[in-house]
Amino acid sequence: MQREEARLLSDLKYIRDVMELSATHKLLPDWAAIVGGLLVLAATALTWNLTRSADVVQVLFLPPLQKLFVASVWTGTAAASVLLYWVLALRESRRLGVSLQARPTRMARQAMGPALLTAGVITLRLLLDRHYGVIPSLWMLGYGVALYNAGLFSSEEPRLLGLLFIVTGIAAMFVFPDVDLWIAALSFGGYHIAFGAYVLHGKRA
Amino acid sequence: MAVFIPPESLDALIHERVRLGIMSALAAEPELAFTQLRDMLKVTDGNLSVHARLLFQAGYIRITKGFVERKPRTTLSLAPKGRAAFERYVRSLEDLVRKR
């Protein structure tokens, strides 16, 4: 009798999980990813305009005001992208009647935390030690791992994007350390635009 | 291994795990591509085909074959008969759990 009850409860849980997972597919960011990618490309153009170098370290040799400007542009880009993601995700979840607190969505968000926190802590250490050169590739790796982890709880698209970021981060760190501005533009800009377009296409297909 | 025989009030066609997954996913989404459903339920193409065909033959789901950018695409959706059967199934399941 206990086994039968366990099976019935397990069926109910399974139904809920599959229904949530099915709806979560619709919450993958499309326009948020595209606009976020475009913001990164704009930030890259502004940085290039000031440094005329693909090496991010060159920012350090700018006058203090310009240095502050570049730092603000990149911080603002990151903040605007995250804010945009939340606003659009909230709007989409209301439209579809899917909670952002649904288990797969919640788990995906939580799975991103440790990798991003680790990247943040290492960045702080690198900033204190004045090792600025590896910070962009470190964030490609950290963000890639975060996306890969999130994909384990949602669908395979974020997982593949995460793998792409990890490979690009490794390449940026060891093979192309002097052109990290271009690689940041390619990954945080180009990959996000391509991902958003792919998701958008999938939703409309 | 002991086999759990579903009570009579539960629709045996829906009760099988893969078919239950198909019905649950389609109850949440108006339409899903065959590949999306396969990835979501973590089953093989053949396995999904067999179970989807049974649900289709019972009139529970619709299977539409078409082309998107010249590539074949199969989509599945819940038929009205299937939605009613699924709602009945969930209600029966909840009743059974409450009674135990």
Coordinates of C-alpha atoms in Angstrom, one line a residue:
Chain A
M1 CA 0.0 0.0 0.0
Q2 CA 2.8 2.4 0.9
R3 CA 4.6 1.6 -2.4
E4 CA 1.4 2.4 -4.3
E5 CA 1.0 5.7 -2.5
A6 CA 4.6 6.6 -3.2
R7 CA 4.1 5.8 -6.9
L8 CA 0.9 8.0 -7.0
L9 CA 2.7 10.9 -5.3
S10 CA 5.7 10.4 -7.6
D11 CA 3.3 10.7 -10.6
L12 CA 1.9 13.9 -9.3
K13 CA 5.3 15.3 -8.8
Y14 CA 6.4 14.2 -12.2
I15 CA 3.4 15.9 -13.9
R16 CA 4.2 19.1 -12.1
D17 CA 7.9 18.9 -13.0
V18 CA 7.3 18.2 -16.7
M19 CA 4.7 21.0 -16.9
E20 CA 7.1 23.5 -15.3
L21 CA 10.0 22.4 -17.5
S22 CA 7.8 22.7 -20.6
A23 CA 6.8 26.2 -19.7
T24 CA 10.4 27.2 -18.7
H25 CA 11.5 26.7 -22.4
K26 CA 9.4 29.8 -23.2
L27 CA 11.3 31.9 -20.6
L28 CA 14.7 31.7 -22.3
P29 CA 15.8 35.3 -23.0
D30 CA 15.5 36.4 -26.6
W31 CA 15.3 40.2 -26.9
A32 CA 17.2 40.6 -23.5
A33 CA 20.1 38.6 -25.0
I34 CA 20.1 40.5 -28.3
V35 CA 19.9 44.0 -26.7
G36 CA 22.5 43.0 -24.0
G37 CA 24.8 41.8 -26.8
L38 CA 24.3 45.1 -28.7
L39 CA 25.1 47.1 -25.5
V40 CA 28.4 45.1 -25.2
L41 CA 29.3 45.9 -28.8
A42 CA 28.6 49.6 -28.1
A43 CA 30.8 49.5 -24.9
T44 CA 33.5 47.8 -27.0
A45 CA 33.3 50.6 -29.6
L46 CA 33.6 53.3 -26.9
T47 CA 36.6 51.5 -25.3
W48 CA 38.3 51.1 -28.7
N49 CA 37.7 54.7 -29.5
L50 CA 39.6 55.8 -26.4
T51 CA 42.4 53.2 -26.3
R52 CA 42.8 52.3 -30.0
S53 CA 44.0 48.9 -28.7
A54 CA 42.4 45.4 -28.5
D55 CA 44.3 44.8 -25.2
V56 CA 42.1 45.7 -22.3
V57 CA 45.2 46.5 -20.1
Q58 CA 45.6 49.7 -22.2
V59 CA 42.7 51.2 -20.4
L60 CA 45.1 51.6 -17.4
F61 CA 47.2 54.1 -19.4
L62 CA 44.2 56.4 -20.0
P63 CA 43.8 59.7 -18.1
P64 CA 41.9 59.2 -14.8
L65 CA 38.6 60.7 -16.1
Q66 CA 38.6 58.5 -19.2
K67 CA 39.5 55.4 -17.1
L68 CA 36.5 56.1 -14.9
F69 CA 34.4 56.6 -18.0
V70 CA 35.4 53.2 -19.4
A71 CA 34.8 51.5 -16.0
S72 CA 31.4 53.1 -15.8
V73 CA 30.5 52.1 -19.3
W74 CA 31.2 48.4 -18.7
T75 CA 29.6 48.4 -15.2
G76 CA 26.6 50.2 -16.6
T77 CA 26.4 47.7 -19.5
A78 CA 26.4 44.7 -17.1
A79 CA 23.8 46.3 -14.8
A80 CA 21.6 47.4 -17.8
S81 CA 21.7 43.8 -19.2
V82 CA 20.8 42.2 -16.0
L83 CA 18.0 44.7 -15.4
L84 CA 16.7 44.2 -18.9
Y85 CA 16.7 40.4 -18.5
W86 CA 14.6 40.7 -15.3
V87 CA 12.1 43.2 -16.7
L88 CA 11.5 41.1 -19.9
A89 CA 11.5 37.8 -18.0
L90 CA 8.9 39.2 -15.5
R91 CA 6.8 40.5 -18.4
E92 CA 7.0 37.2 -20.3
S93 CA 6.3 35.1 -17.2
R94 CA 3.1 37.2 -16.5
R95 CA 2.0 36.8 -20.1
L96 CA 2.5 33.0 -20.1
G97 CA 1.2 32.6 -16.5
V98 CA 4.5 30.9 -15.5
S99 CA 6.1 31.7 -12.2
L100 CA 9.7 32.8 -12.1
Q101 CA 9.8 30.9 -8.9
A102 CA 8.9 27.6 -10.7
R103 CA 11.4 24.9 -9.6
P104 CA 13.4 24.6 -12.9
T105 CA 13.7 28.4 -13.3
R106 CA 14.7 28.8 -9.6
M107 CA 17.2 26.0 -9.7
A108 CA 18.7 27.3 -12.9
R109 CA 19.3 30.7 -11.3
Q110 CA 20.7 29.2 -8.1
A111 CA 23.1 27.0 -10.2
M112 CA 24.6 30.1 -11.7
G113 CA 25.5 31.7 -8.3
P114 CA 28.6 29.8 -7.2
A115 CA 30.5 30.2 -10.6
L116 CA 29.7 34.0 -10.7
L117 CA 30.6 34.5 -7.1
T118 CA 33.9 32.6 -7.6
A119 CA 34.7 34.8 -10.7
G120 CA 33.8 37.9 -8.6
V121 CA 36.1 36.9 -5.8
I122 CA 39.0 36.1 -8.1
T123 CA 38.5 39.4 -9.9
L124 CA 38.8 41.3 -6.7
R125 CA 42.0 39.5 -5.9
L126 CA 43.3 40.2 -9.4
L127 CA 42.4 43.9 -9.1
L128 CA 44.2 44.2 -5.8
D129 CA 47.3 42.5 -7.3
R130 CA 47.0 44.7 -10.4
H131 CA 46.7 41.6 -12.8
Y132 CA 44.1 43.2 -15.0
G133 CA 44.9 41.3 -18.2
V134 CA 43.1 38.0 -17.4
I135 CA 39.9 39.5 -16.0
P136 CA 38.0 39.4 -19.3
S137 CA 38.9 35.8 -20.0
L138 CA 38.2 34.9 -16.3
W139 CA 34.6 36.3 -16.8
M140 CA 34.1 34.3 -20.0
L141 CA 35.1 31.2 -18.1
G142 CA 33.0 32.1 -15.0
Y143 CA 30.0 33.1 -17.0
G144 CA 30.4 30.0 -19.2
V145 CA 30.4 27.7 -16.2
A146 CA 27.4 29.5 -14.7
L147 CA 25.4 29.1 -18.0
Y148 CA 26.4 25.5 -18.3
N149 CA 25.2 24.8 -14.7
A150 CA 21.9 26.7 -15.4
G151 CA 21.4 24.6 -18.5
L152 CA 21.5 21.4 -16.4
F153 CA 18.1 22.5 -14.9
S154 CA 16.5 24.1 -18.0
S155 CA 17.2 23.2 -21.6
E156 CA 20.3 22.5 -23.6
E157 CA 20.6 25.9 -25.3
P158 CA 22.2 27.7 -22.3
R159 CA 24.4 24.6 -21.7
L160 CA 25.8 24.9 -25.3
L161 CA 26.2 28.7 -24.9
G162 CA 28.1 28.0 -21.7
L163 CA 30.4 25.6 -23.4
L164 CA 31.1 28.1 -26.1
F165 CA 32.0 30.7 -23.5
I166 CA 34.3 28.3 -21.7
V167 CA 36.2 27.4 -24.9
T168 CA 36.4 31.1 -25.8
G169 CA 37.6 32.0 -22.3
I170 CA 40.4 29.3 -22.5
A171 CA 41.4 30.6 -25.9
A172 CA 41.4 34.2 -24.7
M173 CA 43.5 33.3 -21.6
F174 CA 46.1 31.2 -23.3
V175 CA 46.1 31.7 -27.1
F176 CA 45.0 35.3 -27.7
P177 CA 45.7 37.3 -24.5
D178 CA 46.4 40.5 -26.3
V179 CA 43.1 40.9 -28.2
D180 CA 40.7 40.3 -25.3
L181 CA 38.6 43.3 -26.2
W182 CA 37.7 41.7 -29.5
I183 CA 37.1 38.4 -27.9
A184 CA 34.9 40.0 -25.2
A185 CA 33.0 41.7 -28.1
L186 CA 32.7 38.4 -29.9
S187 CA 31.5 36.4 -26.9
F188 CA 29.5 38.8 -24.6
G189 CA 28.3 40.7 -27.7
G190 CA 28.2 38.3 -30.7
Y191 CA 27.3 35.1 -28.9
H192 CA 24.4 36.8 -27.0
I193 CA 23.0 38.3 -30.2
A194 CA 23.2 34.9 -31.9
F195 CA 21.7 33.1 -28.9
G196 CA 18.8 35.6 -28.7
A197 CA 18.1 35.4 -32.4
Y198 CA 18.1 31.6 -32.2
V199 CA 15.7 31.5 -29.2
L200 CA 13.5 34.1 -30.9
H201 CA 13.5 32.0 -34.1
G202 CA 12.6 28.9 -32.1
K203 CA 9.7 30.7 -30.4
R204 CA 8.3 31.9 -33.7
A205 CA 8.9 28.6 -35.6
Chain B
M1 CA 10.4 -6.1 -9.2
A2 CA 6.8 -5.5 -8.2
V3 CA 4.6 -3.9 -10.9
F4 CA 2.2 -1.3 -9.7
I5 CA -1.2 -1.8 -11.4
P6 CA -3.0 1.5 -11.6
P7 CA -6.4 1.7 -10.0
E8 CA -9.3 1.5 -12.5
S9 CA -10.1 5.1 -12.1
L10 CA -6.7 6.0 -13.7
D11 CA -6.6 6.1 -17.5
A12 CA -4.1 3.3 -18.3
L13 CA -3.1 4.8 -21.6
I14 CA -1.9 8.0 -19.8
H15 CA -0.5 6.2 -16.8
E16 CA 2.7 4.9 -18.5
R17 CA 5.6 7.3 -17.6
V18 CA 6.6 8.5 -21.1
R19 CA 3.0 9.0 -22.2
L20 CA 2.3 10.8 -18.9
G21 CA 5.3 13.1 -19.7
I22 CA 4.0 13.8 -23.2
M23 CA 0.6 14.6 -21.9
S24 CA 1.9 16.8 -19.1
A25 CA 4.3 18.8 -21.4
L26 CA 1.5 19.3 -23.9
A27 CA -0.9 20.4 -21.2
A28 CA 1.5 23.2 -20.3
E29 CA 2.3 24.3 -23.9
P30 CA -0.1 24.6 -26.8
E31 CA 2.5 23.0 -29.2
L32 CA 5.9 21.4 -28.9
A33 CA 8.4 20.2 -31.6
F34 CA 9.1 16.5 -31.5
T35 CA 12.8 17.2 -30.8
Q36 CA 12.0 19.6 -27.9
L37 CA 9.7 17.0 -26.3
R38 CA 12.4 14.3 -26.8
D39 CA 15.1 16.4 -25.1
M40 CA 12.7 17.4 -22.3
L41 CA 11.7 13.9 -21.5
K42 CA 15.2 12.5 -22.1
V43 CA 13.9 9.6 -24.3
T44 CA 15.1 8.3 -27.7
D45 CA 13.4 9.2 -31.0
G46 CA 12.0 5.6 -31.3
N47 CA 10.6 5.5 -27.8
L48 CA 8.9 8.9 -28.2
S49 CA 7.5 7.8 -31.6
V50 CA 5.9 4.6 -30.2
H51 CA 4.2 6.4 -27.3
A52 CA 3.2 9.4 -29.3
R53 CA 1.6 7.1 -31.9
L54 CA -0.5 5.4 -29.2
L55 CA -1.7 8.7 -27.9
F56 CA -2.5 9.9 -31.4
Q57 CA -4.4 6.7 -32.2
A58 CA -6.5 7.3 -29.1
G59 CA -7.3 10.8 -30.3
Y60 CA -5.5 12.4 -27.3
I61 CA -2.9 14.3 -29.3
R62 CA -2.4 15.8 -32.8
I63 CA 0.7 15.2 -34.8
T64 CA 1.5 17.7 -37.5
K65 CA 4.2 17.3 -40.0
G66 CA 5.5 20.3 -41.9
F67 CA 8.6 22.1 -43.1
V68 CA 10.5 25.0 -41.5
E69 CA 13.1 26.5 -43.8
R70 CA 13.0 23.4 -45.9
K71 CA 13.7 21.1 -42.9
P72 CA 11.0 18.6 -41.8
R73 CA 9.5 19.5 -38.5
T74 CA 7.0 17.4 -36.5
T75 CA 4.9 19.2 -33.9
L76 CA 2.7 17.7 -31.3
S77 CA -0.3 19.3 -29.5
L78 CA -3.0 18.2 -27.2
A79 CA -6.4 17.4 -28.8
P80 CA -9.6 18.4 -26.8
K81 CA -10.3 14.8 -26.1
G82 CA -6.8 14.4 -24.7
R83 CA -7.0 17.6 -22.5
A84 CA -10.3 16.3 -21.0
A85 CA -8.7 12.9 -20.4
F86 CA -5.6 14.4 -18.8
E87 CA -7.6 16.7 -16.5
R88 CA -9.7 13.6 -15.5
Y89 CA -6.5 11.7 -14.9
V90 CA -5.0 14.4 -12.6
R91 CA -8.2 14.7 -10.7
S92 CA -8.4 10.9 -10.2
L93 CA -4.8 10.9 -9.1
E94 CA -5.4 13.7 -6.6
D95 CA -8.5 11.9 -5.2
L96 CA -6.6 8.7 -4.8
V97 CA -3.8 10.4 -2.9
R98 CA -6.3 12.2 -0.7
K99 CA -8.2 9.0 0.2
R100 CA -5.0 7.1 1.3

